[in-house]
Short mmCIF file of C-alpha atoms (C1' of nucleotides) in Angstrom, two decimals:
data_model
loop_
_atom_site.label_atom_id
_atom_site.label_comp_id
_atom_site.label_asym_id
_atom_site.label_seq_id
_atom_site.Cartn_x
_atom_site.Cartn_y
_atom_site.Cartn_z
CA UNK A 1362 38.61 -16.42 -8.58
CA UNK A 1363 35.70 -14.07 -8.45
CA UNK A 1364 36.49 -11.07 -10.60
CA UNK A 1365 38.61 -13.13 -12.94
CA UNK A 1366 35.65 -14.90 -14.46
CA UNK A 1367 33.91 -11.73 -15.50
CA UNK A 1368 36.74 -10.34 -17.64
CA UNK A 1369 37.71 -11.39 -21.10
CA UNK A 1370 40.14 -14.25 -20.64
CA UNK A 1371 43.26 -14.94 -22.64
CA UNK A 1372 44.88 -11.54 -22.45
CA UNK A 1373 46.98 -10.12 -19.65
CA UNK A 1374 48.83 -6.83 -19.57
CA UNK A 1375 52.41 -7.33 -18.42
CA UNK A 1376 55.18 -4.74 -18.10
CA UNK A 1377 53.25 -2.35 -20.29
CA UNK A 1378 53.19 -4.76 -23.22
CA UNK A 1379 50.03 -6.69 -23.95
CA UNK A 1380 51.00 -10.34 -23.87
CA UNK A 1381 48.63 -13.09 -24.87
CA UNK A 1382 48.98 -15.98 -22.46
CA UNK A 1383 47.26 -19.22 -23.27
CA UNK A 1384 44.52 -20.08 -20.85
CA UNK A 1385 45.02 -23.24 -18.91
CA UNK A 1386 41.62 -24.92 -19.01
CA UNK A 1387 38.90 -25.52 -21.54
CA UNK A 1388 38.28 -22.40 -23.62
CA UNK A 1389 34.94 -20.69 -23.75
CA UNK A 1390 32.73 -22.01 -26.52
CA UNK A 1391 30.96 -18.69 -27.16
CA UNK A 1392 32.02 -15.15 -27.84
CA UNK A 1393 31.50 -13.10 -24.72
CA UNK A 1394 31.02 -9.85 -26.60
CA UNK A 1395 28.30 -11.10 -28.94
CA UNK A 1396 26.53 -12.79 -26.04
CA UNK A 1397 26.64 -9.49 -24.15
CA UNK A 1398 25.17 -7.68 -27.15
CA UNK A 1399 22.28 -10.14 -27.19
CA UNK A 1400 21.74 -9.45 -23.51
CA UNK A 1401 21.75 -5.71 -24.20
CA UNK A 1402 19.02 -6.11 -26.80
CA UNK A 1403 16.94 -8.34 -24.52
CA UNK A 1404 17.14 -6.01 -21.50
CA UNK A 1405 16.61 -3.03 -23.79
CA UNK A 1406 13.42 -4.46 -25.19
CA UNK A 1407 11.81 -6.02 -22.14
CA UNK A 1408 13.47 -4.35 -19.16
CA UNK A 1409 15.28 -5.79 -16.18
CA UNK A 1410 12.55 -7.74 -14.43
CA UNK A 1411 10.64 -8.94 -17.47
CA UNK A 1412 13.81 -10.45 -18.91
CA UNK A 1413 14.27 -13.78 -17.14
CA UNK A 1414 17.53 -15.65 -16.90
CA UNK A 1415 16.07 -18.35 -19.12
CA UNK A 1416 15.19 -15.64 -21.67
CA UNK A 1417 18.80 -14.50 -21.50
CA UNK A 1418 20.30 -17.96 -21.90
CA UNK A 1419 18.03 -18.53 -24.90
CA UNK A 1420 18.90 -15.35 -26.78
CA UNK A 1421 22.57 -15.52 -25.78
CA UNK A 1422 22.75 -19.13 -26.89
CA UNK A 1423 24.44 -20.38 -23.74
CA UNK A 1424 23.50 -22.34 -20.64
CA UNK A 1425 22.80 -20.79 -17.29
CA UNK A 1426 26.08 -21.92 -15.68
CA UNK A 1427 28.04 -20.37 -18.55
CA UNK A 1428 26.14 -17.12 -18.08
CA UNK A 1429 26.85 -17.03 -14.36
CA UNK A 1430 30.51 -17.92 -14.89
CA UNK A 1431 31.01 -15.24 -17.52
CA UNK A 1432 28.86 -12.41 -16.20
CA UNK A 1433 28.12 -13.07 -12.55
CA UNK A 1434 24.47 -12.95 -11.48
CA UNK A 1435 21.61 -11.28 -13.31
CA UNK A 1436 22.14 -7.97 -11.55
CA UNK A 1437 25.83 -7.66 -12.43
CA UNK A 1438 25.08 -8.68 -16.02
CA UNK A 1439 22.52 -5.89 -16.14
CA UNK A 1440 25.06 -3.46 -14.70
CA UNK A 1441 27.47 -4.37 -17.46
CA UNK A 1442 24.69 -4.13 -20.03
CA UNK A 1443 23.85 -0.61 -18.86
CA UNK A 1444 27.52 0.39 -18.91
CA UNK A 1445 28.16 -0.92 -22.40
CA UNK A 1446 24.83 0.39 -23.66
CA UNK A 1447 25.89 3.81 -22.44
CA UNK A 1448 29.04 3.82 -24.50
CA UNK A 1449 27.64 1.97 -27.50
CA UNK A 1450 24.17 3.48 -27.93
CA UNK A 1451 23.62 6.17 -25.32
CA UNK A 1452 26.60 8.42 -25.84
CA UNK A 1453 25.18 10.68 -28.53
CA UNK A 1454 23.97 13.12 -25.91
CA UNK A 1455 27.31 13.55 -24.18
CA UNK A 1456 29.02 13.81 -27.53
CA UNK A 1457 26.71 16.58 -28.69
CA UNK A 1458 27.17 18.46 -25.42
CA UNK A 1459 30.94 18.15 -25.67
CA UNK A 1460 31.44 18.80 -29.36
CA UNK A 1461 28.94 21.51 -30.33
CA UNK A 1462 30.06 25.09 -29.85
CA UNK A 1463 26.91 26.31 -28.09
CA UNK A 1464 24.44 24.81 -25.63
CA UNK A 1465 21.65 25.45 -28.06
CA UNK A 1466 23.41 23.71 -30.93
CA UNK A 1467 24.26 20.82 -28.62
CA UNK A 1468 20.67 20.29 -27.53
CA UNK A 1469 19.37 20.72 -31.06
CA UNK A 1470 21.76 18.06 -32.32
CA UNK A 1471 21.03 15.80 -29.38
CA UNK A 1472 17.29 15.93 -30.00
CA UNK A 1473 17.73 15.37 -33.73
CA UNK A 1474 19.95 12.37 -33.12
CA UNK A 1475 17.62 11.07 -30.43
CA UNK A 1476 14.80 10.98 -32.99
CA UNK A 1477 16.97 8.74 -35.16
CA UNK A 1478 18.47 6.62 -32.37
CA UNK A 1479 15.17 5.96 -30.65
CA UNK A 1480 13.57 4.69 -33.86
CA UNK A 1481 16.56 2.94 -35.42
CA UNK A 1482 15.43 -0.20 -37.25
CA UNK A 1483 16.61 -3.55 -35.96
CA UNK A 1484 16.90 -2.29 -32.41
CA UNK A 1485 14.45 -1.82 -29.57
CA UNK A 1486 12.94 1.64 -29.70
CA UNK A 1487 13.52 4.26 -27.06
CA UNK A 1488 16.21 4.45 -24.40
CA UNK A 1489 17.24 1.61 -22.13
CA UNK A 1490 18.17 3.94 -19.29
CA UNK A 1491 14.72 5.53 -19.36
CA UNK A 1492 12.64 2.37 -19.62
CA UNK A 1493 14.50 -0.77 -18.54
CA UNK A 1494 14.13 -0.36 -14.79
CA UNK A 1495 10.71 1.14 -14.16
CA UNK A 1496 8.47 -0.87 -11.86
CA UNK A 1497 11.19 -3.03 -10.39
CA UNK A 1498 10.91 -5.38 -7.45
CA UNK A 1499 14.47 -4.57 -6.44
CA UNK A 1500 14.74 -0.85 -5.71
CA UNK A 1501 18.51 -0.74 -6.24
CA UNK A 1502 18.26 -1.35 -9.97
CA UNK A 1503 15.54 1.24 -10.27
CA UNK A 1504 17.57 3.72 -8.26
CA UNK A 1505 20.66 3.11 -10.38
CA UNK A 1506 18.98 4.18 -13.61
CA UNK A 1507 17.13 6.99 -11.87
CA UNK A 1508 20.46 8.46 -10.84
CA UNK A 1509 21.68 8.22 -14.40
CA UNK A 1510 18.64 10.10 -15.65
CA UNK A 1511 19.04 12.82 -13.05
CA UNK A 1512 22.76 13.01 -13.82
CA UNK A 1513 21.89 13.63 -17.45
CA UNK A 1514 19.62 16.52 -16.51
CA UNK A 1515 22.36 17.89 -14.27
CA UNK A 1516 24.76 17.68 -17.21
CA UNK A 1517 22.32 19.64 -19.34
CA UNK A 1518 22.08 22.28 -16.66
CA UNK A 1519 25.82 22.67 -16.27
CA UNK A 1520 26.23 22.96 -20.04
CA UNK A 1521 23.58 25.67 -20.10
CA UNK A 1522 25.18 27.51 -17.24
CA UNK A 1523 28.44 27.39 -19.16
CA UNK A 1524 26.57 28.85 -22.10
CA UNK A 1525 25.26 31.65 -19.93
CA UNK A 1526 28.74 32.32 -18.58
CA UNK A 1527 30.08 32.38 -22.13
CA UNK A 1528 27.46 34.92 -23.13
CA UNK A 1529 25.82 32.69 -25.67
CA UNK A 1530 22.63 32.67 -23.62
CA UNK A 1531 20.94 35.64 -21.91
CA UNK A 1532 22.03 36.20 -18.34
CA UNK A 1533 18.48 35.71 -17.08
CA UNK A 1534 18.05 32.29 -18.61
CA UNK A 1535 16.67 29.73 -16.16
CA UNK A 1536 19.21 26.98 -16.75
CA UNK A 1537 17.57 24.54 -14.37
CA UNK A 1538 14.16 24.84 -16.01
CA UNK A 1539 15.67 24.64 -19.47
CA UNK A 1540 17.59 21.53 -18.46
CA UNK A 1541 14.51 19.87 -17.01
CA UNK A 1542 12.57 20.80 -20.11
CA UNK A 1543 15.23 19.22 -22.29
CA UNK A 1544 15.14 16.10 -20.15
CA UNK A 1545 11.37 15.94 -20.41
CA UNK A 1546 11.54 16.22 -24.19
CA UNK A 1547 14.12 13.44 -24.41
CA UNK A 1548 12.15 11.21 -22.05
CA UNK A 1549 8.89 11.97 -23.84
CA UNK A 1550 10.49 11.22 -27.21
CA UNK A 1551 11.75 7.90 -25.87
CA UNK A 1552 8.31 7.01 -24.55
CA UNK A 1553 6.65 7.87 -27.83
CA UNK A 1554 9.25 5.93 -29.78
CA UNK A 1555 8.25 2.93 -27.69
CA UNK A 1556 4.62 3.72 -28.39
CA UNK A 1557 5.13 3.62 -32.13
CA UNK A 1558 6.05 7.17 -33.16
CA UNK A 1559 8.16 7.45 -36.30
CA UNK A 1560 11.48 9.20 -36.67
CA UNK A 1561 9.84 12.00 -38.64
CA UNK A 1562 7.22 12.54 -35.94
CA UNK A 1563 9.93 12.73 -33.28
CA UNK A 1564 11.96 15.12 -35.41
CA UNK A 1565 8.97 17.43 -35.75
CA UNK A 1566 8.42 17.22 -32.00
CA UNK A 1567 12.07 18.00 -31.34
CA UNK A 1568 12.16 20.91 -33.78
CA UNK A 1569 9.12 22.35 -32.07
CA UNK A 1570 10.70 21.95 -28.64
CA UNK A 1571 13.66 24.08 -29.66
CA UNK A 1572 11.33 27.07 -29.78
CA UNK A 1573 11.55 27.50 -26.02
CA UNK A 1574 15.12 28.73 -26.34
CA UNK A 1575 15.57 32.44 -25.71
CA UNK A 1576 16.92 33.31 -29.15
CA UNK A 1577 14.42 31.27 -31.13
CA UNK A 1578 12.51 32.75 -34.02
CA UNK A 1579 8.80 33.42 -33.75
CA UNK A 1580 5.90 31.20 -34.76
CA UNK A 1581 7.69 27.87 -34.42
CA UNK A 1582 4.54 25.76 -34.45
CA UNK A 1583 3.87 26.44 -38.09
CA UNK A 1584 4.17 23.46 -40.36
CA UNK A 1585 7.41 23.04 -42.21
CA UNK A 1586 5.67 22.90 -45.55
CA UNK A 1587 4.40 26.41 -45.03
CA UNK A 1588 7.12 28.05 -42.99
CA UNK A 1589 9.96 26.37 -44.89
CA UNK B 573 -22.36 -16.55 -11.31
CA UNK B 574 -19.37 -15.05 -13.02
CA UNK B 575 -20.00 -11.36 -13.54
CA UNK B 576 -22.18 -11.18 -10.48
CA UNK B 577 -19.29 -11.47 -8.06
CA UNK B 578 -17.46 -8.50 -9.48
CA UNK B 579 -20.19 -5.96 -8.92
CA UNK B 580 -21.14 -4.34 -5.69
CA UNK B 581 -23.66 -6.65 -4.13
CA UNK B 582 -26.79 -5.72 -2.24
CA UNK B 583 -28.33 -3.30 -4.70
CA UNK B 584 -30.43 -4.19 -7.71
CA UNK B 585 -32.30 -1.80 -9.98
CA UNK B 586 -35.87 -2.96 -10.47
CA UNK B 587 -38.64 -1.28 -12.47
CA UNK B 588 -36.70 1.95 -12.50
CA UNK B 589 -36.66 2.20 -8.73
CA UNK B 590 -33.48 1.33 -6.87
CA UNK B 591 -34.43 -1.42 -4.49
CA UNK B 592 -32.04 -2.77 -1.91
CA UNK B 593 -32.46 -6.50 -1.75
CA UNK B 594 -30.78 -8.33 1.07
CA UNK B 595 -28.12 -10.72 -0.08
CA UNK B 596 -28.72 -14.34 0.60
CA UNK B 597 -25.40 -15.56 1.91
CA UNK B 598 -22.68 -14.34 4.21
CA UNK B 599 -21.96 -10.66 3.61
CA UNK B 600 -18.56 -9.40 2.55
CA UNK B 601 -16.37 -8.54 5.51
CA UNK B 602 -14.53 -5.69 3.77
CA UNK B 603 -15.48 -2.60 1.83
CA UNK B 604 -14.93 -3.25 -1.84
CA UNK B 605 -14.32 0.40 -2.69
CA UNK B 606 -11.61 1.02 -0.09
CA UNK B 607 -9.94 -2.26 -1.03
CA UNK B 608 -9.97 -1.14 -4.67
CA UNK B 609 -8.41 2.18 -3.69
CA UNK B 610 -5.60 0.33 -1.96
CA UNK B 611 -5.08 -1.70 -5.12
CA UNK B 612 -4.96 1.50 -7.18
CA UNK B 613 -2.21 2.90 -4.97
CA UNK B 614 -0.24 -0.36 -5.09
CA UNK B 615 -0.40 -0.71 -8.88
CA UNK B 616 0.25 3.01 -9.26
CA UNK B 617 3.41 2.83 -7.21
CA UNK B 618 4.93 -0.44 -8.36
CA UNK B 619 3.29 -1.22 -11.70
CA UNK B 620 1.38 -4.24 -12.90
CA UNK B 621 4.04 -6.93 -12.80
CA UNK B 622 5.95 -5.79 -9.75
CA UNK B 623 2.75 -5.82 -7.70
CA UNK B 624 2.14 -9.43 -6.72
CA UNK B 625 -1.16 -10.87 -5.64
CA UNK B 626 0.25 -11.36 -2.17
CA UNK B 627 1.25 -7.67 -2.17
CA UNK B 628 -2.33 -6.86 -3.11
CA UNK B 629 -3.92 -9.07 -0.47
CA UNK B 630 -1.64 -7.51 2.14
CA UNK B 631 -2.38 -3.87 1.33
CA UNK B 632 -6.06 -4.57 0.67
CA UNK B 633 -6.34 -6.42 3.95
CA UNK B 634 -8.12 -9.43 2.49
CA UNK B 635 -7.31 -13.01 1.59
CA UNK B 636 -6.59 -14.20 -1.90
CA UNK B 637 -9.93 -16.02 -2.34
CA UNK B 638 -11.79 -12.86 -1.35
CA UNK B 639 -9.79 -10.86 -3.87
CA UNK B 640 -10.54 -13.31 -6.67
CA UNK B 641 -14.22 -13.50 -5.72
CA UNK B 642 -14.61 -9.73 -5.63
CA UNK B 643 -12.39 -8.63 -8.51
CA UNK B 644 -11.70 -11.63 -10.72
CA UNK B 645 -8.09 -12.38 -11.54
CA UNK B 646 -5.14 -10.01 -11.29
CA UNK B 647 -5.58 -8.78 -14.84
CA UNK B 648 -9.23 -7.83 -14.48
CA UNK B 649 -8.48 -6.15 -11.15
CA UNK B 650 -5.82 -4.10 -12.94
CA UNK B 651 -8.31 -3.24 -15.68
CA UNK B 652 -10.71 -1.94 -13.06
CA UNK B 653 -7.89 -0.09 -11.34
CA UNK B 654 -6.96 1.64 -14.58
CA UNK B 655 -10.58 2.52 -15.27
CA UNK B 656 -11.21 3.97 -11.83
CA UNK B 657 -7.83 5.68 -11.78
CA UNK B 658 -8.79 7.38 -15.02
CA UNK B 659 -11.93 8.88 -13.55
CA UNK B 660 -10.54 9.52 -10.08
CA UNK B 661 -7.03 10.83 -10.76
CA UNK B 662 -6.41 11.01 -14.48
CA UNK B 663 -9.31 13.09 -15.71
CA UNK B 664 -7.79 16.54 -15.28
CA UNK B 665 -6.54 16.51 -18.85
CA UNK B 666 -9.89 15.74 -20.45
CA UNK B 667 -11.54 18.27 -18.19
CA UNK B 668 -9.12 20.99 -19.21
CA UNK B 669 -9.56 20.16 -22.88
CA UNK B 670 -13.34 20.24 -22.56
CA UNK B 671 -13.76 23.25 -20.30
CA UNK B 672 -11.16 25.79 -21.42
CA UNK B 673 -12.17 28.13 -24.23
CA UNK B 674 -9.01 27.71 -26.31
CA UNK B 675 -6.64 24.86 -27.05
CA UNK B 676 -3.78 26.86 -25.67
CA UNK B 677 -5.56 27.63 -22.42
CA UNK B 678 -6.54 23.99 -22.13
CA UNK B 679 -2.98 22.72 -22.51
CA UNK B 680 -1.63 25.41 -20.22
CA UNK B 681 -4.09 24.40 -17.51
CA UNK B 682 -3.47 20.72 -18.12
CA UNK B 683 0.29 21.11 -17.68
CA UNK B 684 -0.13 23.26 -14.59
CA UNK B 685 -2.45 20.74 -13.03
CA UNK B 686 -0.20 17.88 -14.06
CA UNK B 687 2.64 19.46 -12.10
CA UNK B 688 0.43 19.40 -9.02
CA UNK B 689 -1.17 16.00 -9.62
CA UNK B 690 2.08 14.22 -10.38
CA UNK B 691 3.68 15.41 -7.16
CA UNK B 692 0.66 15.32 -4.86
CA UNK B 693 1.70 14.25 -1.36
CA UNK B 694 0.39 10.97 -0.01
CA UNK B 695 0.09 9.45 -3.46
CA UNK B 696 2.53 7.79 -5.84
CA UNK B 697 4.16 10.35 -8.09
CA UNK B 698 3.63 10.48 -11.82
CA UNK B 699 0.91 8.90 -13.91
CA UNK B 700 -0.26 5.30 -13.63
CA UNK B 701 -1.13 5.07 -17.32
CA UNK B 702 2.35 6.16 -18.31
CA UNK B 703 4.33 3.99 -15.92
CA UNK B 704 2.37 1.02 -14.60
CA UNK B 705 2.71 -1.26 -17.62
CA UNK B 706 6.16 -0.70 -19.07
CA UNK B 707 8.29 -3.83 -19.35
CA UNK B 708 5.49 -6.32 -18.98
CA UNK B 709 5.67 -10.05 -19.50
CA UNK B 710 2.13 -10.04 -20.84
CA UNK B 711 1.97 -7.80 -23.92
CA UNK B 712 -1.79 -7.24 -23.66
CA UNK B 713 -1.52 -5.15 -20.50
CA UNK B 714 1.29 -3.13 -22.02
CA UNK B 715 -0.70 -2.61 -25.21
CA UNK B 716 -3.77 -1.52 -23.29
CA UNK B 717 -2.02 1.40 -21.64
CA UNK B 718 -0.08 2.19 -24.82
CA UNK B 719 -3.38 2.68 -26.62
CA UNK B 720 -4.55 4.99 -23.86
CA UNK B 721 -1.43 7.11 -24.20
CA UNK B 722 -1.79 7.33 -27.96
CA UNK B 723 -5.49 8.12 -27.59
CA UNK B 724 -4.55 11.02 -25.34
CA UNK B 725 -2.20 12.42 -27.97
CA UNK B 726 -4.92 11.98 -30.58
CA UNK B 727 -7.30 13.89 -28.32
CA UNK B 728 -4.74 16.70 -28.06
CA UNK B 729 -4.47 16.80 -31.84
CA UNK B 730 -8.18 16.94 -32.44
CA UNK B 731 -8.55 19.74 -29.88
CA UNK B 732 -5.81 21.67 -31.65
CA UNK B 733 -7.39 21.11 -35.02
CA UNK B 734 -10.61 22.44 -33.59
CA UNK B 735 -8.66 25.45 -32.40
CA UNK B 736 -7.29 25.98 -35.90
CA UNK B 737 -10.75 25.66 -37.38
CA UNK B 738 -12.03 28.17 -34.85
CA UNK B 739 -9.34 30.63 -35.82
CA UNK B 740 -7.74 30.69 -32.40
CA UNK B 741 -4.56 29.16 -33.85
CA UNK B 742 -2.81 30.09 -37.12
CA UNK B 743 -3.94 28.09 -40.11
CA UNK B 744 -0.43 26.74 -40.67
CA UNK B 745 -0.09 25.29 -37.19
CA UNK B 746 1.18 21.71 -37.22
CA UNK B 747 -1.45 20.21 -34.96
CA UNK B 748 0.07 16.73 -35.00
CA UNK B 749 3.52 17.96 -33.98
CA UNK B 750 2.07 20.22 -31.32
CA UNK B 751 0.01 17.33 -29.95
CA UNK B 752 3.03 15.01 -29.84
CA UNK B 753 5.03 17.75 -28.19
CA UNK B 754 2.35 18.19 -25.54
CA UNK B 755 2.31 14.44 -24.99
CA UNK B 756 6.07 14.38 -24.63
CA UNK B 757 5.96 17.16 -22.07
CA UNK B 758 3.30 15.37 -20.03
CA UNK B 759 5.16 12.07 -20.19
CA UNK B 760 8.45 13.74 -19.37
CA UNK B 761 6.88 15.54 -16.43
CA UNK B 762 5.49 12.27 -15.14
CA UNK B 763 8.89 10.58 -15.46
CA UNK B 764 10.62 13.41 -13.64
CA UNK B 765 7.99 13.41 -10.93
CA UNK B 766 8.87 9.75 -10.37
CA UNK B 767 12.53 10.69 -10.36
CA UNK B 768 12.06 13.19 -7.57
CA UNK B 769 11.26 16.51 -9.26
CA UNK B 770 9.19 18.93 -7.17
CA UNK B 771 5.95 20.56 -8.15
CA UNK B 772 7.71 23.89 -8.60
CA UNK B 773 10.30 22.36 -10.90
CA UNK B 774 7.58 20.79 -13.01
CA UNK B 775 5.64 24.05 -13.11
CA UNK B 776 8.72 25.87 -14.41
CA UNK B 777 9.20 23.13 -16.99
CA UNK B 778 5.57 23.37 -18.07
CA UNK B 779 5.61 27.15 -18.27
CA UNK B 780 8.68 26.93 -20.47
CA UNK B 781 7.05 24.36 -22.72
CA UNK B 782 4.17 26.71 -23.46
CA UNK B 783 6.61 28.88 -25.40
CA UNK B 784 6.35 26.65 -28.43
CA UNK B 785 2.82 27.90 -29.08
CA UNK B 786 2.46 30.21 -32.04
CA UNK B 787 1.19 33.21 -30.11
CA UNK B 788 3.61 33.00 -27.26
CA UNK B 789 5.60 35.99 -26.10
CA UNK B 790 9.33 36.21 -26.68
CA UNK B 791 12.18 35.16 -24.40
CA UNK B 792 10.30 32.54 -22.41
CA UNK B 793 13.39 30.92 -20.91
CA UNK B 794 14.10 33.89 -18.69
CA UNK B 795 13.74 33.29 -15.01
CA UNK B 796 10.50 34.34 -13.44
CA UNK B 797 12.34 36.40 -10.85
CA UNK B 798 13.67 38.60 -13.60
CA UNK B 799 11.00 38.52 -16.26
CA UNK B 800 7.98 38.32 -14.02
"C1'" DG C 588 50.97 -40.45 -21.53
"C1'" DC C 589 48.98 -38.00 -16.97
"C1'" DA C 590 47.57 -34.22 -13.94
"C1'" DT C 591 45.55 -29.80 -13.71
"C1'" DT C 592 42.55 -26.27 -14.93
"C1'" DT C 593 38.51 -24.44 -16.68
"C1'" DG C 594 33.98 -24.48 -19.22
"C1'" DC C 595 29.57 -26.87 -20.38
"C1'" DC C 596 25.41 -29.78 -19.46
"C1'" DT C 597 21.99 -32.03 -16.68
"C1'" DA C 598 19.32 -31.66 -13.22
"C1'" DG C 599 17.91 -29.78 -9.56
"C1'" DT C 600 17.54 -26.30 -5.25
"C1'" DG C 601 14.23 -23.32 -2.34
"C1'" DA C 602 11.32 -19.33 -3.12
"C1'" DT C 603 7.78 -17.08 -5.17
"C1'" DC C 604 4.43 -16.60 -8.83
"C1'" DG C 605 -0.91 -16.50 -9.93
"C1'" DC C 606 -4.53 -19.07 -8.61
"C1'" DT C 607 -7.90 -22.43 -6.33
"C1'" DA C 608 -10.05 -26.70 -3.68
"C1'" DC C 609 -12.04 -27.32 0.46
"C1'" DA C 610 -14.06 -26.79 4.81
"C1'" DG C 611 -15.87 -23.81 8.17
"C1'" DA C 612 -18.40 -19.38 9.25
"C1'" DA C 613 -22.12 -16.07 8.76
"C1'" DA C 614 -25.96 -14.34 6.79
"C1'" DA C 615 -31.02 -14.92 4.69
"C1'" DA C 616 -34.85 -18.20 3.41
"C1'" DA C 617 -37.65 -22.05 4.65
"C1'" DT D 1237 -34.53 -24.75 13.78
"C1'" DT D 1238 -32.94 -26.36 9.33
"C1'" DT D 1239 -31.58 -25.36 4.72
"C1'" DT D 1240 -29.46 -22.61 1.35
"C1'" DT D 1241 -26.30 -19.28 -0.13
"C1'" DT D 1242 -22.21 -16.76 0.02
"C1'" DC D 1243 -17.87 -15.33 2.01
"C1'" DT D 1244 -13.40 -16.37 4.50
"C1'" DG D 1245 -9.08 -18.82 5.94
"C1'" DT D 1246 -5.95 -22.60 5.35
"C1'" DA D 1247 -3.35 -24.95 2.64
"C1'" DG D 1248 -1.51 -26.14 -1.44
"C1'" DC D 1249 -1.64 -26.57 -6.68
"C1'" DG D 1250 1.68 -26.45 -10.95
"C1'" DA D 1251 4.74 -23.16 -13.09
"C1'" DT D 1252 8.38 -20.23 -13.08
"C1'" DC D 1253 11.84 -17.48 -10.72
"C1'" DA D 1254 17.17 -16.78 -9.94
"C1'" DC D 1255 20.68 -19.71 -9.11
"C1'" DT D 1256 23.99 -23.83 -8.44
"C1'" DA D 1257 25.97 -28.69 -7.31
"C1'" DG D 1258 28.21 -32.32 -9.64
"C1'" DG D 1259 29.94 -34.88 -13.39
"C1'" DC D 1260 31.80 -34.72 -17.94
"C1'" DA D 1261 34.47 -32.32 -21.80
"C1'" DA D 1262 38.34 -29.89 -23.58
"C1'" DA D 1263 42.14 -27.28 -23.31
"C1'" DT D 1264 47.30 -26.62 -21.29
"C1'" DG D 1265 51.53 -28.08 -18.37
"C1'" DC D 1266 54.33 -31.68 -17.21
#
DNA sequence: GCATTTGCCTAGTGATCGCTACAGAAAAAA
DNA sequence: TTTTTTCTGTAGCGATCACTAGGCAAATGC
């Protein structure tokens, strides 16, 4: 009765085969997935506290009781929003870390993609995880996203340590500092995307930031028109 | 009758000589400056929206009517808080830019001091201007601090351009990108200070970030225990 | 058809928001 | 002292907050 409401109704897995059983009562008059996407955009743009339930019902196109029946309370809706956001919009970092052959290539790709993602047209700028729960009345929400941010930095560090172990980075490389630096660049890029920076400006920033890597070439701060 | 209430009462400048004229009515029962400092700390820690007027009256130790009589409404109190914060806590950047002989030395000092300021004990961590007005219901407050952040980046850029003109930086240096990069580092440091980073961690991050400068030495990402 | 189940809509809950009217209290001016 | 001026405390304003009770609507099961 409780958890049932928050899952997509109409499908049940039975004996390994997905069987569609007709729901008994009145069917939902809205599409849960598109309503969730609207909620993602609203929370993304205005943050957890500044997005009221009446804001949500307006942009989702449903009444408050429908929202509570389908998603639980505001907090659990936000939790789902953060989870889906992570897989739908915030996974480029993990993907780069997992797919690129070196830590350096992974971070370079991540920063380049961040410049594009954080300024993508038709979406709120910047990163939801970085901005949606700052200055919250309820500390739990704030703490939840804080842990995600710190987990990201920890993931950077472990990837860099793997790079050191693999010999792709010098043995003396300070993985923790490099990871924190990468996190600061990502967070700073997200902030500046919110503050109106363009994709090109963020790309230049990111390219410059790559100069801190041990095997970088000299004179990175030269303009691209001169240095190529 | 309107602006009078918001200034410190009891002193009036007359014919160039500061004359203390006794106030006519009942004197204020609290010290306006210490109450303002409490408000600074409250807004600094929780941000504009998450700090309610009742929060303010509690930490300031005064009633709501006294607050409104002495500081105007919540918005104008926040404006004063931001202004005083800027001179009291947020001026280390300007000072470094103005006092250091080179742009590079100025940024290096600014980042080093930021690591200390953003983690100073007994105060909220991070920067009020960066964090206190994200996700606001009223866009004006958000825009006000956004303009301050962008003005800071513009100040970085003009200092770097001056450095190029003075010959202390290579002529091809991309001042705009370097300024945005510096802004990203500062904003990232502030975010990480809020997320629990220590002063030492931020100092390592800042030292690493200085490697993007044209005249930096090689292999900056090495640990200090090995390289220094 | 009828009963059951489930979702939607109206209308509201108590709590808190920013803010203020009003009366009493404390000072100087008369 | 009395009057005038200003501040303080109580008490409450309308608006909005997150949230929900209750009745109706729309589907299936019989």
